[in-house]
Amino acid sequence: MNKIEAIEKVKSVREYMKKALSREDHQLVLSLLERPYPLEDEGNVEFLFREDGEKVAELLDGVAGYSGRMIEAPHYLVVLSRAEGVDYRRAGFIAQSIILRLMQEGIGTCWVSVESSDVVKEKLQLETDKEVAALIALGYPRETGFFEKFFSGIKASRSPYSETGYADFRFEYEKDTRQPVGTGTFIYIDNWGNVADADELERRGYLEVYHYMKYAPSWGNRRPWRFILQNFDIVMAVQRMAETEQLADHLEGGIAMYFFQLAMHEMGIRGYWLMDAQAEVPDNYFLAGKYVSDK
Ligand SMILES: Cc1cc2nc3c(=O)[nH]c(=O)nc-3n(C[C@H](O)[C@H](O)[C@H](O)COP(=O)(O)O)c2cc1C
């Protein structure tokens, strides 16, 4: 499975076998936590591998996960970041690259939200000046053939290009089942509100990239990102979860930035993210970065 195929299979695993990772997979995890990361983090991002999943789950019951509902797994990654939006974005980007790599080896994962970094640090007795941005549950999916079954349950090809060509994509773009109703319009040209239609995206060679974006994980699957095409550059804006900006919003921005970059590279549009951008966006959005294409 290459990375772009892995993107389409991204699916949270919430039930795990009560079995530790094999020595080989354990080694793989440790090697992925070593620098260099696929994005420069200036030492502001860090990952801890907790082998003792059962104990972690017990300690964090009622503390981590949606409404304190901890996901039980044989192991966890603790995602640490300096308390700055830009570092949370970097953490999301790097962590998602690790998740995709693990999935390629049949190792399931699930993001687990953390409401209070301080409480988690106290429970896990972590001595660090970084924040606990999130946890990632990991292990072998309880259901055998989890990824294969999930994939075969989808009748049509998920990538419209592989079998059915462009015509089907328009259908997907408009009736996208993973995009909540009313928010199918999430790519703008030049200015916020100036919606890019499928023809325009196709003309620019971006159509498939946005197809892949819907697989990017987000809190409660809210998919908070929007894009503004500015000539050859693309700005990403992220919707705030609450009235004030939360660091967790930036984590989701980083996750989406990783997906976006990977899809762009796969489509042959090489480039990189700058962590700041200029554009007018509504008050409940912030700018996560600007993707600059190699000229
Ligand atoms: C920052 C973040 C925190 C998340 N927290 C949780 C969580 O606490 N519990 C959970 O079950 N899923 C969590 N998720 C997973 C999302 O619910 C999931 O990515 C999204 O709903 C897509 O669903 P799927 O992976 O099942 O297709 C989280 C995802 C992100 C990005």
mmCIF file of C-alpha atoms and ligand atoms in Angstrom, residues 10-12 14 65-66 71 110-113 178 217-221 251-252 255, ligand 1:
data_model
loop_
_atom_site.group_PDB
_atom_site.id
_atom_site.type_symbol
_atom_site.label_atom_id
_atom_site.label_comp_id
_atom_site.label_asym_id
_atom_site.label_seq_id
_atom_site.Cartn_x
_atom_site.Cartn_y
_atom_site.Cartn_z
ATOM 1 C CA VAL A 10 -7.499 6.278 7.012
ATOM 2 C CA LYS A 11 -10.034 5.193 9.545
ATOM 3 C CA SER A 12 -9.926 5.435 13.303
ATOM 4 C CA ARG A 14 -11.384 2.122 18.362
ATOM 5 C CA GLY A 65 -11.167 11.058 24.823
ATOM 6 C CA TYR A 66 -14.510 12.520 23.791
ATOM 7 C CA ILE A 71 -10.058 4.543 23.902
ATOM 8 C CA CYS A 110 -6.986 6.649 16.817
ATOM 9 C CA TRP A 111 -6.477 10.244 17.850
ATOM 10 C CA VAL A 112 -7.586 10.741 21.441
ATOM 11 C CA SER A 113 -8.411 14.287 22.532
ATOM 12 C CA ARG A 178 -18.137 12.859 4.069
ATOM 13 C CA PRO A 217 -9.138 13.131 10.549
ATOM 14 C CA SER A 218 -10.641 15.946 12.571
ATOM 15 C CA TRP A 219 -12.251 16.362 15.939
ATOM 16 C CA GLY A 220 -15.784 14.937 15.705
ATOM 17 C CA ASN A 221 -15.151 14.688 11.954
ATOM 18 C CA LEU A 251 -3.498 20.414 15.658
ATOM 19 C CA GLU A 252 -6.297 19.754 13.179
ATOM 20 C CA ILE A 255 -3.143 17.138 10.204
HETATM 21 C C1 LIG B 1 -7.527 16.155 17.321
HETATM 22 C C2 LIG B 1 -8.437 14.955 17.228
HETATM 23 C C3 LIG B 1 -8.973 14.417 18.382
HETATM 24 C C4 LIG B 1 -9.785 13.279 18.315
HETATM 25 N N1 LIG B 1 -10.279 12.732 19.470
HETATM 26 C C5 LIG B 1 -10.979 11.594 19.411
HETATM 27 C C6 LIG B 1 -11.442 10.974 20.619
HETATM 28 O O1 LIG B 1 -11.173 11.450 21.706
HETATM 29 N N2 LIG B 1 -12.153 9.834 20.516
HETATM 30 C C7 LIG B 1 -12.460 9.271 19.316
HETATM 31 O O2 LIG B 1 -13.118 8.241 19.285
HETATM 32 N N3 LIG B 1 -12.029 9.828 18.137
HETATM 33 C C8 LIG B 1 -11.291 10.959 18.164
HETATM 34 N N4 LIG B 1 -10.843 11.527 17.003
HETATM 35 C C9 LIG B 1 -11.079 10.845 15.728
HETATM 36 C C10 LIG B 1 -12.168 11.518 14.880
HETATM 37 O O3 LIG B 1 -13.418 11.314 15.476
HETATM 38 C C11 LIG B 1 -12.105 10.901 13.480
HETATM 39 O O4 LIG B 1 -10.878 11.232 12.878
HETATM 40 C C12 LIG B 1 -13.199 11.400 12.567
HETATM 41 O O5 LIG B 1 -14.450 11.302 13.183
HETATM 42 C C13 LIG B 1 -13.210 10.581 11.268
HETATM 43 O O6 LIG B 1 -13.738 9.319 11.543
HETATM 44 P P1 LIG B 1 -13.132 7.970 11.046
HETATM 45 O O7 LIG B 1 -11.675 7.989 11.321
HETATM 46 O O8 LIG B 1 -13.836 6.914 11.840
HETATM 47 O O9 LIG B 1 -13.448 7.902 9.584
HETATM 48 C C14 LIG B 1 -10.074 12.683 17.054
HETATM 49 C C15 LIG B 1 -9.514 13.240 15.890
HETATM 50 C C16 LIG B 1 -8.713 14.358 15.966
HETATM 51 C C17 LIG B 1 -8.099 14.900 14.731
#
